[in-house]
XYZ file of N, CA, C and O in Angstrom:
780
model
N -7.553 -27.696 -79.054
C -8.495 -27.195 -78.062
C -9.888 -27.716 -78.408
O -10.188 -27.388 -79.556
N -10.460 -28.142 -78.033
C -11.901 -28.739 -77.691
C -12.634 -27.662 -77.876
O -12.091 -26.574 -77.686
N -14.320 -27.725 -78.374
C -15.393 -26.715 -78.330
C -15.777 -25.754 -77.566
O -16.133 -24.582 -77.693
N -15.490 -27.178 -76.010
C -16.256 -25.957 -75.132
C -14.912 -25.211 -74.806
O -15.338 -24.059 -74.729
N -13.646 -25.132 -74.581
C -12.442 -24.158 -73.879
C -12.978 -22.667 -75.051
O -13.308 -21.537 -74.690
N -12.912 -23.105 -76.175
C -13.049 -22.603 -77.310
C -14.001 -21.139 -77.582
O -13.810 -19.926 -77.663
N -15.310 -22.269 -77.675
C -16.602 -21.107 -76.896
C -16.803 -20.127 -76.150
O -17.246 -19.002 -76.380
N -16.171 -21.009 -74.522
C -16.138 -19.988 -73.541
C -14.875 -19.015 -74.103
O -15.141 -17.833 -74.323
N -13.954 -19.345 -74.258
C -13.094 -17.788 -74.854
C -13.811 -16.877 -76.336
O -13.295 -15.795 -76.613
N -14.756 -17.298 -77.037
C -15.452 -16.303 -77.607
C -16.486 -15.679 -77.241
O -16.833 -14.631 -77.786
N -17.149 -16.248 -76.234
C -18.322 -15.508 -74.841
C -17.358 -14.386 -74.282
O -17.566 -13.180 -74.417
N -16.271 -14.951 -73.633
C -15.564 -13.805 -72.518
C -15.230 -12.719 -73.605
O -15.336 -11.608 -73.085
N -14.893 -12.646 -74.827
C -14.877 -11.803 -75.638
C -16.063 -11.030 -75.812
O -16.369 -9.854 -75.616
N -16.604 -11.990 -76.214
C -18.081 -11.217 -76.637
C -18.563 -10.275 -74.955
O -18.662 -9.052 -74.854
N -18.695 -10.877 -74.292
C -19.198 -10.343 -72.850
C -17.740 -9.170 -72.741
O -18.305 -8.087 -72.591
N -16.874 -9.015 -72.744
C -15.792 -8.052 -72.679
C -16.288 -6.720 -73.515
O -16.557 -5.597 -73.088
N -16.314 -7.232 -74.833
C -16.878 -6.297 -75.934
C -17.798 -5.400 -74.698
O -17.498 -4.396 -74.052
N -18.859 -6.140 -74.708
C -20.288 -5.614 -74.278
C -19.971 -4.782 -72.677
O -20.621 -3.800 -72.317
N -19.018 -5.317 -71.979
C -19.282 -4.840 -70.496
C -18.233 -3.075 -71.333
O -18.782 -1.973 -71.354
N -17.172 -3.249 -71.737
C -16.502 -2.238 -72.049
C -17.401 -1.002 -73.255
O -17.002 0.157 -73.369
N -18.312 -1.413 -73.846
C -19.305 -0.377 -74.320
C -20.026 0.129 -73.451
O -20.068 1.345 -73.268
N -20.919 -0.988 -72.570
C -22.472 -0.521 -72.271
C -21.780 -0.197 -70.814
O -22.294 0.727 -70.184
N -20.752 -0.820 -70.272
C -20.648 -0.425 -68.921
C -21.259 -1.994 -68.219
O -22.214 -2.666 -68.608
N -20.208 -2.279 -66.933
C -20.903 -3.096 -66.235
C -22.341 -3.445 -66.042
O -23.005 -4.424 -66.383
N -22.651 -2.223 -65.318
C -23.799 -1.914 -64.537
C -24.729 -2.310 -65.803
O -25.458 -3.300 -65.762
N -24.668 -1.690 -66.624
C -26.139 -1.812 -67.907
C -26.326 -2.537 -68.928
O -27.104 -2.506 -69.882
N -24.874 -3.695 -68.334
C -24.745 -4.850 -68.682
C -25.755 -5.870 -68.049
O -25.858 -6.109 -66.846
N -26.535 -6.473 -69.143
C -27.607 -8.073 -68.474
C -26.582 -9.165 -69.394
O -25.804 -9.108 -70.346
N -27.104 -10.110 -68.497
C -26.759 -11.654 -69.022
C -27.548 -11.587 -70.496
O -26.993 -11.661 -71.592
N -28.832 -11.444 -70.276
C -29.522 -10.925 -71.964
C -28.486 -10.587 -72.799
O -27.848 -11.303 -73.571
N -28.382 -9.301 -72.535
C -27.428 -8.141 -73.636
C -25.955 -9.324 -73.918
O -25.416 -9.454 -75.017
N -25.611 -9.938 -72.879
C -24.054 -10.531 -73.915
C -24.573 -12.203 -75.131
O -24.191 -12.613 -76.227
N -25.644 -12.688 -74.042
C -26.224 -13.463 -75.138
C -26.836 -13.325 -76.135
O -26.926 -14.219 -76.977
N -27.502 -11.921 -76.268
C -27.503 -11.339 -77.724
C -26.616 -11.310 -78.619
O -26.642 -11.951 -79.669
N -25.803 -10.585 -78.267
C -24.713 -10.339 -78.900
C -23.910 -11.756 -79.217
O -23.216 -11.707 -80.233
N -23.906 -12.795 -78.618
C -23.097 -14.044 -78.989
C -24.120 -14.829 -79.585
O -23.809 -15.993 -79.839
N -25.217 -14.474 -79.853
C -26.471 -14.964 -80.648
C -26.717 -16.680 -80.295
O -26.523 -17.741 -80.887
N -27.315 -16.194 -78.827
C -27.908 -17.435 -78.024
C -28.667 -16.929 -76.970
O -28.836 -15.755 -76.640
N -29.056 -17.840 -76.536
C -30.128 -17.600 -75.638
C -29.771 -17.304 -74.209
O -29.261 -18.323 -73.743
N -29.821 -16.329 -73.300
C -29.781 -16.174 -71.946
C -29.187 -17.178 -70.973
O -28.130 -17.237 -70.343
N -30.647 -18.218 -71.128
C -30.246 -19.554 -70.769
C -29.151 -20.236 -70.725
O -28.525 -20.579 -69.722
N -28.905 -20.444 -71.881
C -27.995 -21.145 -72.720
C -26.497 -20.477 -71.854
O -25.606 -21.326 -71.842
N -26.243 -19.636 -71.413
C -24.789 -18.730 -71.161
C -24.911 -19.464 -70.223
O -23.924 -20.156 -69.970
N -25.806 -19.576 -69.574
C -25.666 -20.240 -67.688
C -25.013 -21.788 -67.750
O -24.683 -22.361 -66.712
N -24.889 -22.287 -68.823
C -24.291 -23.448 -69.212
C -22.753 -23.219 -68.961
O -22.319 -24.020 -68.133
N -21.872 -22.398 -69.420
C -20.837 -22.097 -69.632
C -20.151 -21.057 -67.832
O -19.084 -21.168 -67.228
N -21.241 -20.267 -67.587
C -20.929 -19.578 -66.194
C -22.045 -19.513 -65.452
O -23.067 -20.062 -65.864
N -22.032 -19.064 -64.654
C -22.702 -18.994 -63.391
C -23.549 -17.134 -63.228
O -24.689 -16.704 -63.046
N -22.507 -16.689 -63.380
C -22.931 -15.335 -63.105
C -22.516 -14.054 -63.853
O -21.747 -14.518 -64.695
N -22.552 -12.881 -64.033
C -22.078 -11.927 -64.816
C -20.834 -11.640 -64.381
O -19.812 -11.527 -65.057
N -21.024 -11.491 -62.803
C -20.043 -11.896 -61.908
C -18.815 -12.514 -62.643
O -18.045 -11.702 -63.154
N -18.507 -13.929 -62.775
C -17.879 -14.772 -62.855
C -17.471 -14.431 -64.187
O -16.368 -14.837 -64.554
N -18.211 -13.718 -65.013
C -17.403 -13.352 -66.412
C -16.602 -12.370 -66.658
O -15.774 -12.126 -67.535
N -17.016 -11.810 -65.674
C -16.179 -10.249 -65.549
C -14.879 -10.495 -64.640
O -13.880 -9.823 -64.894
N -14.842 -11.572 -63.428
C -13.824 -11.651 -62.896
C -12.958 -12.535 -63.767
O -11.750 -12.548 -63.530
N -13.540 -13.420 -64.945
C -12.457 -14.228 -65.303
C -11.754 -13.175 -66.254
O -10.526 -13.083 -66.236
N -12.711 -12.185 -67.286
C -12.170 -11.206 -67.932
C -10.703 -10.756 -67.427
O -9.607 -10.917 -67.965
N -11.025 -10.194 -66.324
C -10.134 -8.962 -65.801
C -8.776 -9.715 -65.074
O -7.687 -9.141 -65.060
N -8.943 -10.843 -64.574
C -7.962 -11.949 -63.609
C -7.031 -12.762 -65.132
O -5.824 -12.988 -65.050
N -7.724 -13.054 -66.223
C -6.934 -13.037 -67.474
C -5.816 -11.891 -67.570
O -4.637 -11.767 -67.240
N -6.744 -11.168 -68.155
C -5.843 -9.671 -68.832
C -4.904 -9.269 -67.643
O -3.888 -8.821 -68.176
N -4.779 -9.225 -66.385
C -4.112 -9.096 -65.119
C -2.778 -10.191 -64.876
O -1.657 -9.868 -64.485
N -3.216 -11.460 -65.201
C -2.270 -12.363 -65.306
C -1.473 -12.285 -66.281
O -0.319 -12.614 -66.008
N -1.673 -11.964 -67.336
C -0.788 -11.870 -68.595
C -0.366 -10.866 -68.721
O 0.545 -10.803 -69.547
N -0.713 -9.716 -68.096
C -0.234 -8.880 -67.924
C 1.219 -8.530 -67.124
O 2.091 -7.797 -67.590
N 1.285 -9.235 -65.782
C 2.027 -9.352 -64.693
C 2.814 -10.680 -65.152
O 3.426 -11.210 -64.225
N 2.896 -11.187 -66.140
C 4.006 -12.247 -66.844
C 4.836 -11.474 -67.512
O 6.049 -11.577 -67.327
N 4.185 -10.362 -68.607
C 5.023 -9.640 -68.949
C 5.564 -8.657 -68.335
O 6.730 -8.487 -68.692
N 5.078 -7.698 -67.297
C 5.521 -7.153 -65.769
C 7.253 -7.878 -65.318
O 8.406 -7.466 -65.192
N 6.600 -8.992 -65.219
C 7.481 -9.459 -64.275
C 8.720 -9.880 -64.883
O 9.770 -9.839 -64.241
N 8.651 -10.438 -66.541
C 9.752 -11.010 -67.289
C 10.807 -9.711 -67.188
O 12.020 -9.840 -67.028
N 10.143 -8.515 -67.305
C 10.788 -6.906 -67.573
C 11.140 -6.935 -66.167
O 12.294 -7.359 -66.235
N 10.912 -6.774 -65.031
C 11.135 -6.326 -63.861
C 12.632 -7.271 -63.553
O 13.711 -6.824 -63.163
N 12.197 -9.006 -63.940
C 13.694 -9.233 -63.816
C 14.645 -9.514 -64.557
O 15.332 -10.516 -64.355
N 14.911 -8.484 -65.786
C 15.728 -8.634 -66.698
C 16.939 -7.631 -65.973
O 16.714 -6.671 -65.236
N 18.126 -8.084 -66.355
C 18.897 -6.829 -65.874
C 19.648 -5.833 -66.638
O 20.779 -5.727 -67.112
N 17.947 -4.746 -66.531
C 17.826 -3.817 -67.296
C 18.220 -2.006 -66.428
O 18.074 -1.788 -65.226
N 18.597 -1.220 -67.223
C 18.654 -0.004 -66.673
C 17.147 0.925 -66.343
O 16.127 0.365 -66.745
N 17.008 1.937 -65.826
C 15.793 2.060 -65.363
C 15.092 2.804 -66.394
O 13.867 2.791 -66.509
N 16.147 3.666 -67.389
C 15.306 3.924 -68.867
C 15.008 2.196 -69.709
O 13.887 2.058 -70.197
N 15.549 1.538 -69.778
C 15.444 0.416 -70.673
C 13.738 0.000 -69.888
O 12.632 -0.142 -70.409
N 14.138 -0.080 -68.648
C 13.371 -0.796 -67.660
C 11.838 0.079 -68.062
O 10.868 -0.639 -68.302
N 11.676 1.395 -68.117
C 10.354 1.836 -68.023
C 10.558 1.833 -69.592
O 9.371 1.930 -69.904
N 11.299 1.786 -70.909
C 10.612 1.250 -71.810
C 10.159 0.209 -72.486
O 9.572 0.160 -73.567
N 10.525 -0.715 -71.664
C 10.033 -2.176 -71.679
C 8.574 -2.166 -71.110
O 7.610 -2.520 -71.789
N 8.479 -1.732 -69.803
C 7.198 -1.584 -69.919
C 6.216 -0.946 -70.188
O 5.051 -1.250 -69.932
N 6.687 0.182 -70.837
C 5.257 1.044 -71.805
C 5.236 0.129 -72.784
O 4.053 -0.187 -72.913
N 5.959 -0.527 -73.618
C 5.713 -1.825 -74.506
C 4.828 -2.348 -73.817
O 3.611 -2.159 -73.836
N 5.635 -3.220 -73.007
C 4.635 -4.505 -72.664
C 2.637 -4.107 -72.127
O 1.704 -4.883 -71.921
N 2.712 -2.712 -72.080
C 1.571 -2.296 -71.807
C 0.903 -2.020 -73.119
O -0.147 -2.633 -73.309
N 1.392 -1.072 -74.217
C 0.855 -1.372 -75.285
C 0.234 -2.716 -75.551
O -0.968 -2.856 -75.774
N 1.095 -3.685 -75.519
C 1.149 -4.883 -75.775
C -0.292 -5.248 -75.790
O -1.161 -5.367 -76.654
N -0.199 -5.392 -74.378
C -1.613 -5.737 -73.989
C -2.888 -4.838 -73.801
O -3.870 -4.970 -73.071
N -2.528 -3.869 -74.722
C -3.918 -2.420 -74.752
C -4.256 -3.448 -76.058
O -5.317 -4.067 -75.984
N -3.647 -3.596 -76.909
C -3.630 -4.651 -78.668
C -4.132 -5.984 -78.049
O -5.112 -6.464 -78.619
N -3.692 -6.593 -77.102
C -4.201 -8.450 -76.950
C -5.526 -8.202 -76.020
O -6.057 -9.275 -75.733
N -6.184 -7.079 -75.488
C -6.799 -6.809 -74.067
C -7.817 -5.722 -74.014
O -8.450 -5.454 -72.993
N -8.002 -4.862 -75.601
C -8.266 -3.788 -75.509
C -10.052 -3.543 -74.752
O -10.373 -2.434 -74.324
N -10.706 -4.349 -74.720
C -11.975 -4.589 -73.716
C -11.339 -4.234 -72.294
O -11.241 -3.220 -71.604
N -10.954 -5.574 -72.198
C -10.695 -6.087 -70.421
C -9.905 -4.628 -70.161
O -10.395 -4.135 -69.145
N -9.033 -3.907 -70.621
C -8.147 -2.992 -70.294
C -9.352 -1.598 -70.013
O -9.443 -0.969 -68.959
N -10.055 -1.406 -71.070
C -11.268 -0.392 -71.033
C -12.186 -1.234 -69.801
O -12.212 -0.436 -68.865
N -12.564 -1.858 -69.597
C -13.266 -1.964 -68.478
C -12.413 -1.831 -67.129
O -12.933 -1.174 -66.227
N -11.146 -2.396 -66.906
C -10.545 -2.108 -65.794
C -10.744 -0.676 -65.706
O -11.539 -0.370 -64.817
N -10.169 0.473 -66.485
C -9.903 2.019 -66.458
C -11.404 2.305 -65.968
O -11.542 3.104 -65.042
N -12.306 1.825 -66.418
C -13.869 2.410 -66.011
C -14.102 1.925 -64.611
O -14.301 2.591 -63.595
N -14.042 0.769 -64.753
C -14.833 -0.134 -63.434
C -13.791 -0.281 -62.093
O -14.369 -0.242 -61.007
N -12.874 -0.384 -62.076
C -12.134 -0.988 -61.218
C -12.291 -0.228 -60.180
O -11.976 -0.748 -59.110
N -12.803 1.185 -60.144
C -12.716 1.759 -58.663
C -13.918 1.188 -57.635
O -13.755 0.854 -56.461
N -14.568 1.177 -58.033
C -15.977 0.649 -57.694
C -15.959 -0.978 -57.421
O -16.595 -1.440 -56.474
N -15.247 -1.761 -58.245
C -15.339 -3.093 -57.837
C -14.000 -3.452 -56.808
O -13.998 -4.442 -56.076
N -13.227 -2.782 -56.862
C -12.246 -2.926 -55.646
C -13.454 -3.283 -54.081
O -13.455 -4.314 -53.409
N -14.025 -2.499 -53.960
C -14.607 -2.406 -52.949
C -15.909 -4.098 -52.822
O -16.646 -4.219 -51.844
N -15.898 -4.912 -53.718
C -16.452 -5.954 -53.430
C -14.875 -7.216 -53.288
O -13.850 -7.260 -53.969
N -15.254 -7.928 -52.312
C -14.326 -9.055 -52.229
C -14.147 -9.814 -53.279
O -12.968 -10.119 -53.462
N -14.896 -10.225 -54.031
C -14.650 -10.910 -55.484
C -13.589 -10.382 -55.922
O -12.762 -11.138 -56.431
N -13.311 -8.969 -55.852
C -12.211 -7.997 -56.547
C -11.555 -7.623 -55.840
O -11.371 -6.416 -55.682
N -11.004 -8.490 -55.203
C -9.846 -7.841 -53.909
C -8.758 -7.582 -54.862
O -8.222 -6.475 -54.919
N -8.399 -8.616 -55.648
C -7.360 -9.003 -56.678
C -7.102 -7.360 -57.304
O -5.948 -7.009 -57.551
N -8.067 -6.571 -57.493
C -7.741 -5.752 -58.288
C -6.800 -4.651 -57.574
O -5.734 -4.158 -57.944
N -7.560 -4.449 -56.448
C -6.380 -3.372 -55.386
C -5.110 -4.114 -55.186
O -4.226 -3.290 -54.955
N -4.591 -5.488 -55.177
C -2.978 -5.958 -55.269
C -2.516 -5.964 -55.796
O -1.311 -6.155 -55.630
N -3.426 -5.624 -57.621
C -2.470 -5.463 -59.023
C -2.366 -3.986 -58.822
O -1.314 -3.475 -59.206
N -3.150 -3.313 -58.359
C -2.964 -1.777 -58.859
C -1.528 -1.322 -57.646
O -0.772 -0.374 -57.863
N -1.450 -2.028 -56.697
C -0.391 -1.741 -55.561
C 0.912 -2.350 -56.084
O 1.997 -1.882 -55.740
N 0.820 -3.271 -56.820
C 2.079 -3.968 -57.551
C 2.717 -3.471 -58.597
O 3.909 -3.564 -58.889
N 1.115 -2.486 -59.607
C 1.638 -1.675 -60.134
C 2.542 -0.547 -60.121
O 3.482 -0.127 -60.797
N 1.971 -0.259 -59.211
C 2.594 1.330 -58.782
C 3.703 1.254 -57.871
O 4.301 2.246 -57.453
N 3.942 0.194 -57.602
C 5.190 -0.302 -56.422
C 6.464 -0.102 -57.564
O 7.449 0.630 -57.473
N 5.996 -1.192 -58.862
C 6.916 -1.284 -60.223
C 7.188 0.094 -60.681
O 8.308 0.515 -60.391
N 6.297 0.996 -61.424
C 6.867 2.125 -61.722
C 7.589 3.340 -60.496
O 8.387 4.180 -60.913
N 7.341 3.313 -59.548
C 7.451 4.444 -59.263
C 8.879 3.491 -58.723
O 9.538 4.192 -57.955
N 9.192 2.804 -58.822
C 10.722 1.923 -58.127
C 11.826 1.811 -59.638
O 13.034 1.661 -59.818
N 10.974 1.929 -60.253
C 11.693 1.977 -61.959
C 11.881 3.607 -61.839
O 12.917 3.691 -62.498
N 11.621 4.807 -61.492
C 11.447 6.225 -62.059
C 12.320 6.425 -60.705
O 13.263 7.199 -60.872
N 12.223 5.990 -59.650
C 13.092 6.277 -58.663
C 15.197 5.974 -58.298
O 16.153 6.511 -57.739
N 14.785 4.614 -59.199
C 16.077 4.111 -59.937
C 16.414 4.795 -60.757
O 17.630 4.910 -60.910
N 15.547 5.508 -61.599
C 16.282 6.689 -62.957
C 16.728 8.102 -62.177
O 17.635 8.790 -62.646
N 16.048 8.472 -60.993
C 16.664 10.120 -60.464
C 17.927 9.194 -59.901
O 19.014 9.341 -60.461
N 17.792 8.103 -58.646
C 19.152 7.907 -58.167
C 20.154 7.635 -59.369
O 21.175 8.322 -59.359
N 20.027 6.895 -60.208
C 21.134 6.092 -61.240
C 21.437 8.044 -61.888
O 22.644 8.284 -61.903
N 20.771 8.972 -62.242
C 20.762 10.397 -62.999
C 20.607 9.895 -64.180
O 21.457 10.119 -65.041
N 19.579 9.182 -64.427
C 19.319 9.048 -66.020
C 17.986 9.366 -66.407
O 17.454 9.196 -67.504
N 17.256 10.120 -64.775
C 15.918 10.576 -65.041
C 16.564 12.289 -64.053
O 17.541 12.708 -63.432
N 15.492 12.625 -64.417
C 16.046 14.134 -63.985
C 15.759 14.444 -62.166
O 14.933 13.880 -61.449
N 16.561 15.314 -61.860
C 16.367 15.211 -60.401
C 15.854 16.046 -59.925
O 16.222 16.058 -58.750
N 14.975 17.052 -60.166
C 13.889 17.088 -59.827
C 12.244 16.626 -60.525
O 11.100 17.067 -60.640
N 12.795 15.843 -60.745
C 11.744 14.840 -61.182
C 10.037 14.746 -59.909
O 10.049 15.029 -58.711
N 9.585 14.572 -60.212
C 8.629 14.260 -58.605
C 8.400 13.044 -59.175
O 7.767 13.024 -60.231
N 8.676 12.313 -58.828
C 8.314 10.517 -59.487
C 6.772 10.218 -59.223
O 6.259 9.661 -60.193
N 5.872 10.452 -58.126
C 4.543 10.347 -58.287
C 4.154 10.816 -58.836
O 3.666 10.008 -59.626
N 3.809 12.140 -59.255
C 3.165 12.903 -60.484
C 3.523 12.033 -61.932
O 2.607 11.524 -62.578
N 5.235 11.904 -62.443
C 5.539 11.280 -63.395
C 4.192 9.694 -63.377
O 3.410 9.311 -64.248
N 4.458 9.209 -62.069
C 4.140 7.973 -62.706
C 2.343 7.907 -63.138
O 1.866 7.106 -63.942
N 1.512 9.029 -62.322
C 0.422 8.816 -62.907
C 0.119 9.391 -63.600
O -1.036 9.420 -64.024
N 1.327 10.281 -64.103
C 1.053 11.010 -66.066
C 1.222 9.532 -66.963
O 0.242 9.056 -67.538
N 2.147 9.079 -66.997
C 2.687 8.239 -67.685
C 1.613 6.710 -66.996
O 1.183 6.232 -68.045
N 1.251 6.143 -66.246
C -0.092 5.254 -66.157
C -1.161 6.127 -66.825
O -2.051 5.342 -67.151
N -1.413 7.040 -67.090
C -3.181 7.399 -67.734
C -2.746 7.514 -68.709
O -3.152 6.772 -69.604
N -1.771 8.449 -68.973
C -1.730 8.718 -70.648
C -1.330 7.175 -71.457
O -1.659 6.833 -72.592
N -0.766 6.648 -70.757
C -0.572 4.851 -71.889
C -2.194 4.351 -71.492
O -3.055 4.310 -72.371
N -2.450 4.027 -70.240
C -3.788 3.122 -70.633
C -5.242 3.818 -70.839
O -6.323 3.254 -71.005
N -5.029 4.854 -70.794
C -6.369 5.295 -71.635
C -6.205 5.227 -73.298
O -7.182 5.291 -74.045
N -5.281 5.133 -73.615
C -5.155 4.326 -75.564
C -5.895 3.200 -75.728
O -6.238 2.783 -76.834
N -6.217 2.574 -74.480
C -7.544 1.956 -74.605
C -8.915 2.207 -75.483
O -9.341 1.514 -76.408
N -9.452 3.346 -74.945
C -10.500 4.102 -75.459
C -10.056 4.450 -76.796
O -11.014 4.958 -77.379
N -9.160 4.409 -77.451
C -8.899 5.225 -78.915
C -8.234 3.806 -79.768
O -8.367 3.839 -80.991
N -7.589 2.677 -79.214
C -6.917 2.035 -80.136
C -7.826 1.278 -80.544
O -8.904 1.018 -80.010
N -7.138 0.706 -82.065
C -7.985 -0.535 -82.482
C -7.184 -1.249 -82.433
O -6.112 -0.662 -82.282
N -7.027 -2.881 -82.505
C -6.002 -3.993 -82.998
C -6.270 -4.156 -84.571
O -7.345 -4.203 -85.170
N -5.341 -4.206 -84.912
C -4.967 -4.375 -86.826
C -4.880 -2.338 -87.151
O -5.521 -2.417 -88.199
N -4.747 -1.633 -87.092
C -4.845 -0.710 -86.943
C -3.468 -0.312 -87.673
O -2.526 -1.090 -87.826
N -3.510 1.094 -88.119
C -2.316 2.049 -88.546
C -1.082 1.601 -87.894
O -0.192 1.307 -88.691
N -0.776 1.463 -86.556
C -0.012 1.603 -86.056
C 0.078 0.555 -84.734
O -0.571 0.691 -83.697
N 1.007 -0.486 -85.017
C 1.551 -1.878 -84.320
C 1.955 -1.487 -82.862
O 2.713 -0.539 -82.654
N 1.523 -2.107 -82.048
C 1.886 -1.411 -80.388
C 2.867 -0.943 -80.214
O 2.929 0.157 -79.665
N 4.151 -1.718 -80.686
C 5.583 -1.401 -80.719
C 5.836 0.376 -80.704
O 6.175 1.243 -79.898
N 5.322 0.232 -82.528
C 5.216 1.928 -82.864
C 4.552 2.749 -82.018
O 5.027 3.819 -81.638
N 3.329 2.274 -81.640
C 2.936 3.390 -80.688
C 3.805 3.758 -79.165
O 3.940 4.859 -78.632
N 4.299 2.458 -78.726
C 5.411 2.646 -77.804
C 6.355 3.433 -78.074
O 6.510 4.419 -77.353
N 7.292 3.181 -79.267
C 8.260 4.246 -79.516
C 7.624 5.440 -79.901
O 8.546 6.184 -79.566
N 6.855 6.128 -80.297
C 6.266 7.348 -80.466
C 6.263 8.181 -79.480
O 6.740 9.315 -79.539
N 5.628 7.586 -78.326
C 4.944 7.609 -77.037
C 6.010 8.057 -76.019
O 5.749 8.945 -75.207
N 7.286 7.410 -76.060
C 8.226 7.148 -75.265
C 9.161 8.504 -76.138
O 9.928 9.265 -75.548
N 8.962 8.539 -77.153
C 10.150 10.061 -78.080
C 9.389 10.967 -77.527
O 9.948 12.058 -77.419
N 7.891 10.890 -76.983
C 7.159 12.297 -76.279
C 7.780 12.257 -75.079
O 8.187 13.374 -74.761
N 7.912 11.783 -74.635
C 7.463 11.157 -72.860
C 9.184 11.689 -72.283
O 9.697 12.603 -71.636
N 9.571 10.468 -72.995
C 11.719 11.156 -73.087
C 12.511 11.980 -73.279
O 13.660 12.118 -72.860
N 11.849 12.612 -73.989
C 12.600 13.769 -74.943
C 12.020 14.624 -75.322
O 12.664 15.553 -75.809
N 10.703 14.702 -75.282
C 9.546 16.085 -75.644
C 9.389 15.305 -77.033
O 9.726 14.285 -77.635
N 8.225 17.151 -77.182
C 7.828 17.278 -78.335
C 8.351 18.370 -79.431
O 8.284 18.248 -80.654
N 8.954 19.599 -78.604
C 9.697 20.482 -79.059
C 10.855 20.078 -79.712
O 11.533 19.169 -79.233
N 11.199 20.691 -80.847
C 12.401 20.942 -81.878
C 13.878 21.150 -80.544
O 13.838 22.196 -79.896
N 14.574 20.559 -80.363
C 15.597 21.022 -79.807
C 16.789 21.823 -80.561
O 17.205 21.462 -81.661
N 17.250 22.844 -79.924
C 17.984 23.722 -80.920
C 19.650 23.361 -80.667
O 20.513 23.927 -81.339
């Protein structure tokens, strides 16, 4: 890889860092070239706009995201295998993403509503198309419970995995995997002692 591919992926970091602390909004072009210890100027070399860093941020972490989405969606898996493949593959990327993932959870309601971010209302509809078609396959197949309400399930189970955003670190106690299986012995089976 060459300098500049290089660079610009330690800017979008650095600018990720910064939009997922300070918040979009109280985010300046200043504040991420501080932090990447250069000059203002100097960033406009590499992008155009704050804009343009934040959409490449989030259109990354979204794409790689929906590779691993999609490898799971067409494996031919059962609909427990199926939704624990993807609380993995979501860990996954809370560990490869943990910025871009904290800024989606903050920002995304608000930037849906600009066209730059149309993208974001077709991932969140693709999302929720996937789980609640995975949790709906578990009441029909009876390997999820039947009175289940599958919408409620699915936006317990979307907040409680991606807000681990806000709390995880990468290199940390505990490898995504583990936190998946942890997560999934709550989620599956409780927390209570069964007698």
């Amino acid at each position: 890889m060459t300098a500049a591919p290089a660079r610009r992926r330690e800017l979008l970091e650095t600018a990720a860092e910064v939009f997922a602390e300070q918040g979009y909004n109280a985010t300046t072009v200043r504040k991420i070239a501080d932090h990447a210890g250069m000059l203002a100027g100097s960033l406009y070399y590499h992008f155009d706009s704050k804009e343009s860093m934040l959409e490449e941020i989030l259109r990354s972490f979204l794409d790689e995201l929906w590779d691993g989405y999609d490898t799971v969606l067409a494996a031919p898996l059962g609909p427990r295998e199926t939704l624990e493949a993807l609380v993995t593959e979501s860990f996954r990327e809370i560990d490869r993403h943990r910025a871009a993932v904290a800024i989606y959870q903050k920002e995304s309601r608000h930037l849906v509503a600009q066209e730059r971010f149309a993208f974001l209302a077709d991932s969140q509809r693709r999302f929720e198309t996937a789980w609640l078609s995975t949790l709906e396959r578990g009441v029909a197949a009876r390997v999820f419970r039947a009175d289940l309400d599958v919408r409620l399930t699915y936006r317990f189970v979307r907040d409680t995995v991606w807000v681990a955003a806000s709390w995880y670190r990468p290199g940390g106690q505990h490898s995504p995997e583990e936190i998946a299986r942890q997560y999934l012995s709550m989620v599956l089976d409780g927390i209570a002692v069964r007698e």
